[in-house]
Amino acid sequence: MMSRRSVLRVAGAAGAAGIGAAAIGAGATPAAASTAFVHPGLLHTQADFDRMAAKVKAGTGLWKEGYAKLAGNPRGLSTWRANPLATVIRGADGDNVATLAWDVHAAYQNALRWKVTGDTAHADAARDILNAWSAKLTTLDGSADRFIAAGIHGYQFANAAEIMRGYDGFDLARFKKMMLDVFYPMSSSFLAKHNGAYDSNYWSSWDLLSVACVLSVGILCDDQDKVDEAVTYFKTGKGLGSIKNAIPFLHPGGLGQMVEVGRDQGHALLSVGLLGTICEMAWNQGIDLYGYDDSRVLKGVEYAAKWNLGHDVPFTSWTWHKGAPGSWEGWETFTEASTWARGQVRPIWEGLYNHYVNRRGLDAPYVSEMAAKVRPEGGGGDYGTGGGLDHLGFGTLAFTRDKAIVSATTPTPSASTSDTASTSDTGAANPAADASDGTQPQGGRGEDLAATGTGGIAAAAATGVLAIAGGFIALRRRGARGNS
């Protein structure tokens, strides 16, 4: 049988020949002919854009509603102008990361509007934003939160650039250089060294946003080594973001306990969204992380969805090791799912729902209910200045698809991403058992380790989102849980 990657290449060749989306099954994704990578091929492929454009033009149901959300967001106006910076700071004096965030979302939203409508005014706006930043940005700085800035805005920027690939006047080569020089090194270093802390010191969302950045840069830059790096970490990494550490316990009923659910729901849902983002980008390159380890991701997101819908979930006590070698250390045990920010709304469910239910034909009752509850999904700026900016959003427009079941045959990635992990178990040991292996202190700048607990989260009651000054969800909490 042909692998999904081979099928994608054939589909891409057909599209290049003018056969287009009509000849490609709704569950398939096209690829650029005679290349190892699918382009466009991060969160969206050309078949996705063809579907969106056709459905919106026809005024069809959910796609029409989804596009209305996009068109109503001021970040997607073609009059948006970039405000690039040479140095972006997050989590320290001079924090200015919100400037980057708004421009990233504006670039993505304008690029998406161009693909759906064909209006080149939006394409010009997206191109100009991307060019302005690649001409100026050289440094990401701040507290440990600088790694968050690299991860979140790295994967988001890469997605905007991937949409604009080949557009007249877009300096893709310079943009790639910025991604390789500024964003990728920080995310790769974090996964390897965890800022000098124990591998288990940082919660799963930190690892996942770093994986998302590394994977997206690898695809954008046609760099197989970086794709392998991300996929290998997702499967077997030592930190809490590798899949068996992020979802360490499996329970009856198709539920997988996510470690972040014991912490708070803002970060649990951040992890849900990042899992969907990583899996979709990999899928579009012929790598099935959605189905890895007997669809462990599905079990985890079902668990988080069930709890946030107000249902009870089973919970196995879980202990984690925090601190840094030669500095300080501690242990903390969680015995129940947290009610902090329970029921928060984020634009993260449509991609997961449409993959597992419409693309794969599997049951995902709680994810389905959450998707229906949030639908139509908005994007950056529609959910306050908190966690909504962690996700690109607009999933109702981008991911809604007619049901067309795709074979579960595992694709064949390169040898270095082959599955070397053990088979699924019903209860993984705490990753802290060998958490110090491979970490090296990197020096530090004051309260550089996120485990100092110097940050905090404020609940925004009116919107149900978490917000902090500067525009992003804080990846820490005060008091007993004041750790990254």
CSV table of C-alpha atoms in Angstrom, one decimal:
chain,number,residue,atom,x,y,z
A,1,MET,CA,0.0,0.0,0.0
A,2,MET,CA,1.1,3.5,-0.6
A,3,SER,CA,1.8,5.6,2.5
A,4,ARG,CA,-0.2,8.8,3.1
A,5,ARG,CA,2.8,10.8,2.2
A,6,SER,CA,3.0,9.1,-1.2
A,7,VAL,CA,-0.8,9.6,-1.7
A,8,LEU,CA,-0.4,13.3,-0.9
A,9,ARG,CA,2.2,13.7,-3.6
A,10,VAL,CA,0.0,12.0,-6.2
A,11,ALA,CA,-2.9,14.3,-5.1
A,12,GLY,CA,-0.7,17.3,-5.4
A,13,ALA,CA,0.4,16.4,-8.9
A,14,ALA,CA,-3.3,16.0,-9.9
A,15,GLY,CA,-4.0,19.4,-8.5
A,16,ALA,CA,-1.1,20.9,-10.4
A,17,ALA,CA,-2.5,19.5,-13.5
A,18,GLY,CA,-5.7,21.4,-13.0
A,19,ILE,CA,-7.9,18.5,-11.7
A,20,GLY,CA,-8.3,20.4,-8.4
A,21,ALA,CA,-10.2,19.7,-5.3
A,22,ALA,CA,-13.1,18.0,-7.1
A,23,ALA,CA,-10.8,15.1,-8.0
A,24,ILE,CA,-9.4,14.8,-4.5
A,25,GLY,CA,-11.4,13.1,-1.8
A,26,ALA,CA,-12.7,15.4,0.9
A,27,GLY,CA,-10.5,13.6,3.4
A,28,ALA,CA,-7.3,13.8,1.3
A,29,THR,CA,-4.7,16.5,1.2
A,30,PRO,CA,-2.7,17.6,-1.9
A,31,ALA,CA,1.0,18.1,-2.1
A,32,ALA,CA,3.3,20.1,-4.3
A,33,ALA,CA,4.4,17.8,-7.1
A,34,SER,CA,7.8,16.1,-6.9
A,35,THR,CA,8.7,17.4,-3.4
A,36,ALA,CA,9.1,15.7,-0.1
A,37,PHE,CA,6.9,18.2,1.7
A,38,VAL,CA,3.3,19.3,1.1
A,39,HIS,CA,2.9,23.0,0.4
A,40,PRO,CA,0.8,24.6,1.6
A,41,GLY,CA,1.0,22.1,4.4
A,42,LEU,CA,0.8,23.4,7.9
A,43,LEU,CA,-2.7,23.7,9.4
A,44,HIS,CA,-4.2,24.0,5.9
A,45,THR,CA,-3.6,22.5,2.5
A,46,GLN,CA,-4.7,23.8,-0.9
A,47,ALA,CA,-7.7,21.4,-0.8
A,48,ASP,CA,-8.7,23.0,2.4
A,49,PHE,CA,-8.6,26.4,0.9
A,50,ASP,CA,-10.5,25.2,-2.2
A,51,ARG,CA,-13.2,23.8,0.1
A,52,MET,CA,-13.5,27.0,2.2
A,53,ALA,CA,-13.7,29.2,-0.9
A,54,ALA,CA,-16.3,27.1,-2.6
A,55,LYS,CA,-18.5,26.7,0.5
A,56,VAL,CA,-18.3,30.4,1.4
A,57,LYS,CA,-19.1,31.5,-2.1
A,58,ALA,CA,-22.1,29.1,-2.1
A,59,GLY,CA,-23.3,30.6,1.2
A,60,THR,CA,-23.2,27.1,2.8
A,61,GLY,CA,-24.2,26.8,6.5
A,62,LEU,CA,-21.3,26.4,8.9
A,63,TRP,CA,-18.7,27.8,6.4
A,64,LYS,CA,-20.7,30.9,5.9
A,65,GLU,CA,-21.0,31.4,9.7
A,66,GLY,CA,-17.3,30.7,10.2
A,67,TYR,CA,-16.3,33.2,7.6
A,68,ALA,CA,-18.6,35.8,9.2
A,69,LYS,CA,-16.6,35.4,12.4
A,70,LEU,CA,-13.4,36.0,10.5
A,71,ALA,CA,-14.7,39.0,8.5
A,72,GLY,CA,-15.9,40.6,11.8
A,73,ASN,CA,-12.5,40.5,13.4
A,74,PRO,CA,-10.6,43.8,13.1
A,75,ARG,CA,-7.3,42.0,12.9
A,76,GLY,CA,-8.4,40.7,9.5
A,77,LEU,CA,-8.9,44.2,8.0
A,78,SER,CA,-6.7,44.9,5.0
A,79,THR,CA,-5.9,48.3,6.5
A,80,TRP,CA,-3.9,46.7,9.3
A,81,ARG,CA,-0.3,48.0,9.5
A,82,ALA,CA,2.6,46.2,11.2
A,83,ASN,CA,4.5,47.6,14.1
A,84,PRO,CA,7.7,45.5,14.0
A,85,LEU,CA,10.3,45.4,16.8
A,86,ALA,CA,13.9,44.4,16.9
A,87,THR,CA,13.5,42.9,20.4
A,88,VAL,CA,10.4,41.3,21.8
A,89,ILE,CA,10.2,40.8,25.6
A,90,ARG,CA,7.8,38.6,27.5
A,91,GLY,CA,7.6,38.3,31.3
A,92,ALA,CA,10.1,41.0,32.2
A,93,ASP,CA,10.5,44.7,32.3
A,94,GLY,CA,9.6,46.2,29.0
A,95,ASP,CA,7.2,43.4,28.2
A,96,ASN,CA,6.0,44.2,24.6
A,97,VAL,CA,5.0,40.8,23.3
A,98,ALA,CA,1.4,41.9,22.7
A,99,THR,CA,2.7,44.0,19.8
A,100,LEU,CA,4.0,40.8,18.1
A,101,ALA,CA,0.9,38.9,19.0
A,102,TRP,CA,-1.5,41.3,17.3
A,103,ASP,CA,0.6,41.5,14.2
A,104,VAL,CA,0.9,37.7,13.9
A,105,HIS,CA,-2.9,37.3,14.2
A,106,ALA,CA,-3.4,40.1,11.7
A,107,ALA,CA,-1.1,38.4,9.2
A,108,TYR,CA,-2.8,35.0,9.6
A,109,GLN,CA,-6.3,36.4,9.4
A,110,ASN,CA,-5.6,38.5,6.3
A,111,ALA,CA,-3.9,35.6,4.6
A,112,LEU,CA,-6.9,33.4,5.3
A,113,ARG,CA,-9.3,36.0,4.0
A,114,TRP,CA,-7.3,36.2,0.8
A,115,LYS,CA,-7.4,32.5,0.3
A,116,VAL,CA,-11.2,32.4,0.8
A,117,THR,CA,-12.2,35.5,-1.2
A,118,GLY,CA,-9.3,36.1,-3.6
A,119,ASP,CA,-9.1,39.7,-2.5
A,120,THR,CA,-5.5,40.7,-3.0
A,121,ALA,CA,-5.8,43.6,-0.6
A,122,HIS,CA,-5.7,41.1,2.2
A,123,ALA,CA,-2.8,39.3,0.7
A,124,ASP,CA,-0.9,42.5,0.4
A,125,ALA,CA,-1.6,43.3,4.0
A,126,ALA,CA,-0.4,39.8,5.2
A,127,ARG,CA,2.7,40.0,3.0
A,128,ASP,CA,3.6,43.5,4.3
A,129,ILE,CA,3.2,42.4,8.0
A,130,LEU,CA,5.5,39.3,7.4
A,131,ASN,CA,8.1,41.3,5.5
A,132,ALA,CA,8.2,44.0,8.1
A,133,TRP,CA,8.9,41.6,10.9
A,134,SER,CA,11.5,39.5,9.1
A,135,ALA,CA,13.3,42.7,8.3
A,136,LYS,CA,13.6,43.8,11.9
A,137,LEU,CA,13.2,41.1,14.6
A,138,THR,CA,16.4,39.7,15.9
A,139,THR,CA,15.8,38.8,19.5
A,140,LEU,CA,13.3,37.2,21.9
A,141,ASP,CA,14.0,38.1,25.5
A,142,GLY,CA,12.5,38.2,29.0
A,143,SER,CA,11.9,35.7,31.8
A,144,ALA,CA,11.4,32.0,31.1
A,145,ASP,CA,8.3,33.2,29.3
A,146,ARG,CA,10.5,34.0,26.4
A,147,PHE,CA,10.2,30.3,25.5
A,148,ILE,CA,6.4,30.7,25.4
A,149,ALA,CA,6.7,33.6,23.0
A,150,ALA,CA,9.0,31.6,20.8
A,151,GLY,CA,6.7,28.6,20.8
A,152,ILE,CA,3.3,30.2,20.4
A,153,HIS,CA,4.2,33.0,18.0
A,154,GLY,CA,6.7,30.7,16.2
A,155,TYR,CA,4.0,28.2,15.1
A,156,GLN,CA,1.5,31.0,14.4
A,157,PHE,CA,4.0,33.1,12.3
A,158,ALA,CA,5.0,30.0,10.3
A,159,ASN,CA,1.4,29.2,9.5
A,160,ALA,CA,0.8,32.8,8.2
A,161,ALA,CA,4.0,32.5,6.1
A,162,GLU,CA,3.0,29.1,4.7
A,163,ILE,CA,-0.2,30.5,3.4
A,164,MET,CA,1.6,33.4,1.7
A,165,ARG,CA,4.3,31.1,0.2
A,166,GLY,CA,4.9,32.2,-3.5
A,167,TYR,CA,2.9,35.4,-3.3
A,168,ASP,CA,4.3,38.3,-5.2
A,169,GLY,CA,6.7,40.4,-3.1
A,170,PHE,CA,6.8,38.1,-0.1
A,171,ASP,CA,10.4,37.5,1.0
A,172,LEU,CA,10.1,33.9,2.0
A,173,ALA,CA,13.9,33.4,2.2
A,174,ARG,CA,14.3,36.2,4.7
A,175,PHE,CA,11.3,35.1,6.7
A,176,LYS,CA,12.7,31.6,6.9
A,177,LYS,CA,16.0,33.0,8.2
A,178,MET,CA,14.2,34.8,10.9
A,179,MET,CA,12.4,31.6,11.9
A,180,LEU,CA,15.6,29.7,11.9
A,181,ASP,CA,17.6,32.3,13.8
A,182,VAL,CA,15.1,33.7,16.3
A,183,PHE,CA,12.3,31.2,17.0
A,184,TYR,CA,13.6,27.7,16.3
A,185,PRO,CA,16.7,27.8,18.5
A,186,MET,CA,14.7,28.8,21.6
A,187,SER,CA,12.1,26.1,21.1
A,188,SER,CA,14.7,23.4,20.3
A,189,SER,CA,16.9,24.4,23.3
A,190,PHE,CA,13.9,24.3,25.6
A,191,LEU,CA,13.0,20.8,24.6
A,192,ALA,CA,16.6,19.7,25.0
A,193,LYS,CA,17.5,21.5,28.3
A,194,HIS,CA,14.2,22.8,29.8
A,195,ASN,CA,15.9,26.1,30.7
A,196,GLY,CA,18.3,24.3,33.0
A,197,ALA,CA,15.5,22.8,35.1
A,198,TYR,CA,14.4,19.2,35.7
A,199,ASP,CA,12.7,17.9,32.7
A,200,SER,CA,9.4,17.6,34.6
A,201,ASN,CA,9.6,21.1,36.0
A,202,TYR,CA,7.6,22.7,33.2
A,203,TRP,CA,4.1,21.7,32.5
A,204,SER,CA,3.0,19.9,29.3
A,205,SER,CA,1.9,23.1,27.5
A,206,TRP,CA,5.4,24.5,27.6
A,207,ASP,CA,6.7,21.4,25.7
A,208,LEU,CA,3.8,21.3,23.3
A,209,LEU,CA,4.1,24.9,22.2
A,210,SER,CA,7.8,24.3,21.7
A,211,VAL,CA,7.1,21.1,19.6
A,212,ALA,CA,4.5,23.1,17.6
A,213,CYS,CA,7.2,25.7,16.8
A,214,VAL,CA,9.9,23.2,15.8
A,215,LEU,CA,7.5,21.2,13.7
A,216,SER,CA,6.1,24.2,11.8
A,217,VAL,CA,9.6,25.7,11.2
A,218,GLY,CA,10.7,22.3,9.9
A,219,ILE,CA,7.8,22.1,7.4
A,220,LEU,CA,8.1,25.8,6.4
A,221,CYS,CA,11.8,25.4,5.7
A,222,ASP,CA,11.6,21.9,4.1
A,223,ASP,CA,13.9,20.6,6.9
A,224,GLN,CA,13.3,17.0,7.6
A,225,ASP,CA,15.7,16.9,10.6
A,226,LYS,CA,13.5,19.5,12.4
A,227,VAL,CA,10.3,17.6,11.6
A,228,ASP,CA,11.9,14.4,12.9
A,229,GLU,CA,13.0,16.3,16.1
A,230,ALA,CA,9.5,17.4,16.8
A,231,VAL,CA,7.8,14.1,16.0
A,232,THR,CA,10.4,12.1,18.1
A,233,TYR,CA,9.9,14.4,21.1
A,234,PHE,CA,6.1,14.1,20.8
A,235,LYS,CA,6.5,10.3,21.0
A,236,THR,CA,9.4,9.8,23.4
A,237,GLY,CA,10.6,13.1,24.9
A,238,LYS,CA,11.5,13.3,28.6
A,239,GLY,CA,9.4,16.3,29.5
A,240,LEU,CA,5.7,16.5,30.4
A,241,GLY,CA,4.7,17.3,26.8
A,242,SER,CA,5.6,14.0,25.3
A,243,ILE,CA,2.3,12.2,24.8
A,244,LYS,CA,2.6,9.5,27.5
A,245,ASN,CA,3.7,12.1,30.0
A,246,ALA,CA,1.0,14.6,29.0
A,247,ILE,CA,-1.6,11.9,29.2
A,248,PRO,CA,-0.1,9.5,31.8
A,249,PHE,CA,-3.2,7.5,32.9
A,250,LEU,CA,-5.8,5.8,30.8
A,251,HIS,CA,-9.3,5.2,32.2
A,252,PRO,CA,-12.3,3.2,31.1
A,253,GLY,CA,-14.7,4.7,28.6
A,254,GLY,CA,-12.0,6.0,26.2
A,255,LEU,CA,-10.7,8.6,28.6
A,256,GLY,CA,-7.0,9.7,29.1
A,257,GLN,CA,-6.2,11.8,32.2
A,258,MET,CA,-4.3,14.9,31.1
A,259,VAL,CA,-1.8,16.2,33.6
A,260,GLU,CA,-2.9,19.8,33.1
A,261,VAL,CA,-6.5,19.0,34.1
A,262,GLY,CA,-5.2,18.6,37.6
A,263,ARG,CA,-3.6,22.0,37.4
A,264,ASP,CA,-6.3,24.3,36.0
A,265,GLN,CA,-8.5,24.4,32.9
A,266,GLY,CA,-7.0,27.3,31.2
A,267,HIS,CA,-3.8,25.4,30.7
A,268,ALA,CA,-5.5,22.1,30.1
A,269,LEU,CA,-7.4,23.7,27.2
A,270,LEU,CA,-4.2,25.3,26.0
A,271,SER,CA,-2.7,21.8,25.8
A,272,VAL,CA,-5.8,20.5,24.0
A,273,GLY,CA,-5.5,23.2,21.4
A,274,LEU,CA,-1.7,22.6,20.9
A,275,LEU,CA,-2.3,18.9,20.6
A,276,GLY,CA,-4.8,19.5,17.8
A,277,THR,CA,-2.4,22.0,16.1
A,278,ILE,CA,0.6,19.6,16.2
A,279,CYS,CA,-1.4,16.6,15.0
A,280,GLU,CA,-3.0,18.5,12.1
A,281,MET,CA,0.3,19.9,10.9
A,282,ALA,CA,1.9,16.5,11.0
A,283,TRP,CA,-1.1,14.9,9.3
A,284,ASN,CA,-0.8,17.2,6.4
A,285,GLN,CA,2.7,15.9,5.9
A,286,GLY,CA,1.6,12.3,6.1
A,287,ILE,CA,2.4,11.7,9.7
A,288,ASP,CA,-0.4,10.4,11.9
A,289,LEU,CA,0.1,11.7,15.4
A,290,TYR,CA,-3.7,11.8,15.9
A,291,GLY,CA,-3.7,8.0,15.9
A,292,TYR,CA,-0.4,7.4,17.6
A,293,ASP,CA,-0.5,5.0,20.5
A,294,ASP,CA,-4.0,3.8,19.9
A,295,SER,CA,-5.3,7.4,19.5
A,296,ARG,CA,-4.0,8.6,22.9
A,297,VAL,CA,-4.6,12.2,21.9
A,298,LEU,CA,-8.3,11.4,21.4
A,299,LYS,CA,-8.5,9.9,24.9
A,300,GLY,CA,-6.9,12.9,26.4
A,301,VAL,CA,-9.0,15.6,24.7
A,302,GLU,CA,-12.2,13.6,25.5
A,303,TYR,CA,-11.2,13.6,29.1
A,304,ALA,CA,-10.6,17.4,29.1
A,305,ALA,CA,-13.8,18.0,27.2
A,306,LYS,CA,-15.9,15.9,29.6
A,307,TRP,CA,-14.6,17.6,32.7
A,308,ASN,CA,-15.1,21.1,31.2
A,309,LEU,CA,-18.7,20.2,30.1
A,310,GLY,CA,-19.5,19.7,33.8
A,311,HIS,CA,-19.3,15.9,34.0
A,312,ASP,CA,-17.3,13.9,36.6
A,313,VAL,CA,-14.1,12.2,35.5
A,314,PRO,CA,-11.9,9.6,37.2
A,315,PHE,CA,-8.6,10.9,38.5
A,316,THR,CA,-5.5,9.0,39.5
A,317,SER,CA,-3.2,10.9,42.0
A,318,TRP,CA,-0.2,12.2,40.2
A,319,THR,CA,3.1,13.6,41.6
A,320,TRP,CA,5.6,15.8,39.8
A,321,HIS,CA,9.2,16.9,40.5
A,322,LYS,CA,10.0,20.5,40.2
A,323,GLY,CA,13.0,22.7,40.5
A,324,ALA,CA,16.5,22.7,39.0
A,325,PRO,CA,19.6,20.6,39.6
A,326,GLY,CA,22.0,22.3,42.1
A,327,SER,CA,19.4,25.0,42.9
A,328,TRP,CA,16.3,23.7,44.6
A,329,GLU,CA,13.7,21.0,44.2
A,330,GLY,CA,10.3,19.9,45.4
A,331,TRP,CA,7.4,17.5,44.8
A,332,GLU,CA,3.7,18.2,44.4
A,333,THR,CA,0.8,15.8,44.2
A,334,PHE,CA,-2.5,16.4,42.6
A,335,THR,CA,-5.4,14.3,43.7
A,336,GLU,CA,-8.4,15.6,41.7
A,337,ALA,CA,-9.3,17.6,38.6
A,338,SER,CA,-9.1,21.3,39.2
A,339,THR,CA,-12.2,23.5,39.0
A,340,TRP,CA,-10.1,26.6,38.2
A,341,ALA,CA,-11.5,28.2,35.0
A,342,ARG,CA,-13.6,25.1,34.4
A,343,GLY,CA,-15.7,25.6,31.2
A,344,GLN,CA,-13.5,28.2,29.6
A,345,VAL,CA,-14.2,28.9,26.0
A,346,ARG,CA,-11.3,28.5,23.4
A,347,PRO,CA,-11.4,28.1,19.6
A,348,ILE,CA,-9.8,24.6,19.7
A,349,TRP,CA,-12.4,22.0,19.2
A,350,GLU,CA,-13.4,22.0,15.5
A,351,GLY,CA,-10.1,20.6,14.2
A,352,LEU,CA,-10.2,17.7,16.6
A,353,TYR,CA,-13.9,17.0,16.0
A,354,ASN,CA,-13.6,17.1,12.3
A,355,HIS,CA,-10.6,14.8,12.3
A,356,TYR,CA,-11.8,12.1,14.6
A,357,VAL,CA,-15.5,12.2,13.7
A,358,ASN,CA,-15.7,13.4,10.0
A,359,ARG,CA,-12.3,12.4,8.7
A,360,ARG,CA,-11.8,9.2,10.6
A,361,GLY,CA,-15.3,8.1,11.5
A,362,LEU,CA,-14.6,7.6,15.2
A,363,ASP,CA,-16.7,8.4,18.3
A,364,ALA,CA,-15.8,11.5,20.2
A,365,PRO,CA,-18.9,12.4,22.1
A,366,TYR,CA,-17.5,15.0,24.5
A,367,VAL,CA,-15.3,16.7,21.9
A,368,SER,CA,-18.4,16.8,19.6
A,369,GLU,CA,-20.4,18.4,22.3
A,370,MET,CA,-17.7,21.0,23.0
A,371,ALA,CA,-17.4,21.8,19.3
A,372,ALA,CA,-21.1,22.4,19.0
A,373,LYS,CA,-21.1,24.6,22.1
A,374,VAL,CA,-18.3,26.9,20.8
A,375,ARG,CA,-19.3,26.9,17.1
A,376,PRO,CA,-18.8,29.0,15.1
A,377,GLU,CA,-15.3,29.5,16.3
A,378,GLY,CA,-13.7,32.9,16.2
A,379,GLY,CA,-10.0,33.6,16.5
A,380,GLY,CA,-7.4,36.0,17.9
A,381,GLY,CA,-9.1,38.9,19.7
A,382,ASP,CA,-12.6,37.3,19.9
A,383,TYR,CA,-11.9,35.8,23.3
A,384,GLY,CA,-10.4,38.7,25.2
A,385,THR,CA,-6.6,39.3,25.6
A,386,GLY,CA,-6.0,36.0,27.4
A,387,GLY,CA,-5.8,32.5,26.2
A,388,GLY,CA,-7.7,33.1,23.0
A,389,LEU,CA,-4.5,34.6,21.5
A,390,ASP,CA,-2.7,31.2,22.0
A,391,HIS,CA,-4.6,29.7,19.1
A,392,LEU,CA,-5.2,30.9,15.6
A,393,GLY,CA,-8.8,29.8,15.7
A,394,PHE,CA,-11.5,30.0,13.0
A,395,GLY,CA,-11.9,26.3,13.0
A,396,THR,CA,-15.5,26.2,11.9
A,397,LEU,CA,-14.4,27.9,8.6
A,398,ALA,CA,-11.1,26.0,8.2
A,399,PHE,CA,-11.8,22.5,9.4
A,400,THR,CA,-15.5,21.8,8.8
A,401,ARG,CA,-15.7,19.0,6.3
A,402,ASP,CA,-18.2,16.5,5.0
A,403,LYS,CA,-17.7,13.0,6.4
A,404,ALA,CA,-15.3,11.1,4.2
A,405,ILE,CA,-13.6,8.3,6.1
A,406,VAL,CA,-9.8,8.0,5.6
A,407,SER,CA,-7.9,4.8,6.1
A,408,ALA,CA,-6.2,4.4,9.5
A,409,THR,CA,-3.1,2.9,7.8
A,410,THR,CA,-0.1,4.5,9.5
A,411,PRO,CA,2.0,6.7,7.2
A,412,THR,CA,5.7,6.0,6.8
A,413,PRO,CA,7.8,8.9,8.0
A,414,SER,CA,11.6,8.9,7.8
A,415,ALA,CA,13.5,6.3,9.8
A,416,SER,CA,14.3,8.7,12.6
A,417,THR,CA,10.7,9.3,13.3
A,418,SER,CA,9.7,5.7,13.2
A,419,ASP,CA,7.7,4.4,16.2
A,420,THR,CA,10.2,3.2,18.8
A,421,ALA,CA,7.9,3.8,21.8
A,422,SER,CA,6.4,0.9,23.8
A,423,THR,CA,2.8,0.0,23.3
A,424,SER,CA,0.0,1.8,25.2
A,425,ASP,CA,-0.3,1.1,28.9
A,426,THR,CA,-3.1,1.9,31.4
A,427,GLY,CA,-1.0,3.9,33.8
A,428,ALA,CA,2.4,5.5,33.0
A,429,ALA,CA,5.0,6.0,35.8
A,430,ASN,CA,5.7,9.5,36.9
A,431,PRO,CA,8.2,11.1,34.4
A,432,ALA,CA,10.0,12.5,37.4
A,433,ALA,CA,11.7,9.2,38.0
A,434,ASP,CA,14.6,10.1,35.7
A,435,ALA,CA,13.7,13.7,35.1
A,436,SER,CA,17.2,15.1,35.7
A,437,ASP,CA,18.8,13.1,32.9
A,438,GLY,CA,20.2,15.2,30.1
A,439,THR,CA,19.5,18.6,31.7
A,440,GLN,CA,22.2,21.2,32.0
A,441,PRO,CA,21.9,24.5,33.9
A,442,GLN,CA,22.1,27.4,31.5
A,443,GLY,CA,22.9,30.2,33.9
A,444,GLY,CA,19.8,32.3,34.5
A,445,ARG,CA,18.7,35.8,34.9
A,446,GLY,CA,17.2,36.4,38.3
A,447,GLU,CA,13.9,34.6,38.5
A,448,ASP,CA,14.4,32.9,35.2
A,449,LEU,CA,13.0,29.5,36.2
A,450,ALA,CA,9.2,29.6,35.8
A,451,ALA,CA,8.9,27.5,39.0
A,452,THR,CA,9.7,30.6,41.0
A,453,GLY,CA,5.9,31.3,40.9
A,454,THR,CA,6.2,35.0,40.4
A,455,GLY,CA,3.4,35.3,38.0
A,456,GLY,CA,-0.4,35.0,38.4
A,457,ILE,CA,-3.7,34.6,36.5
A,458,ALA,CA,-6.7,36.8,36.7
A,459,ALA,CA,-10.1,35.3,35.8
A,460,ALA,CA,-12.0,37.5,33.4
A,461,ALA,CA,-15.6,36.8,34.6
A,462,ALA,CA,-17.3,38.5,31.7
A,463,THR,CA,-15.6,36.5,29.0
A,464,GLY,CA,-14.6,33.3,30.8
A,465,VAL,CA,-11.0,33.7,29.6
A,466,LEU,CA,-7.8,34.0,31.5
A,467,ALA,CA,-5.9,37.2,31.0
A,468,ILE,CA,-2.7,39.0,32.1
A,469,ALA,CA,-1.2,42.3,31.3
A,470,GLY,CA,0.5,42.0,28.0
A,471,GLY,CA,-2.2,39.8,26.5
A,472,PHE,CA,-1.5,36.2,27.2
A,473,ILE,CA,-2.5,33.4,29.6
A,474,ALA,CA,0.1,33.2,32.4
A,475,LEU,CA,1.6,29.7,32.6
A,476,ARG,CA,2.0,29.9,36.3
A,477,ARG,CA,-0.2,30.3,39.4
A,478,ARG,CA,0.3,31.7,42.8
A,479,GLY,CA,0.4,29.8,46.1
A,480,ALA,CA,0.5,26.1,46.3
A,481,ARG,CA,0.4,25.7,42.6
A,482,GLY,CA,2.6,28.7,41.8
A,483,ASN,CA,4.7,26.8,39.3
A,484,SER,CA,5.2,26.7,35.6
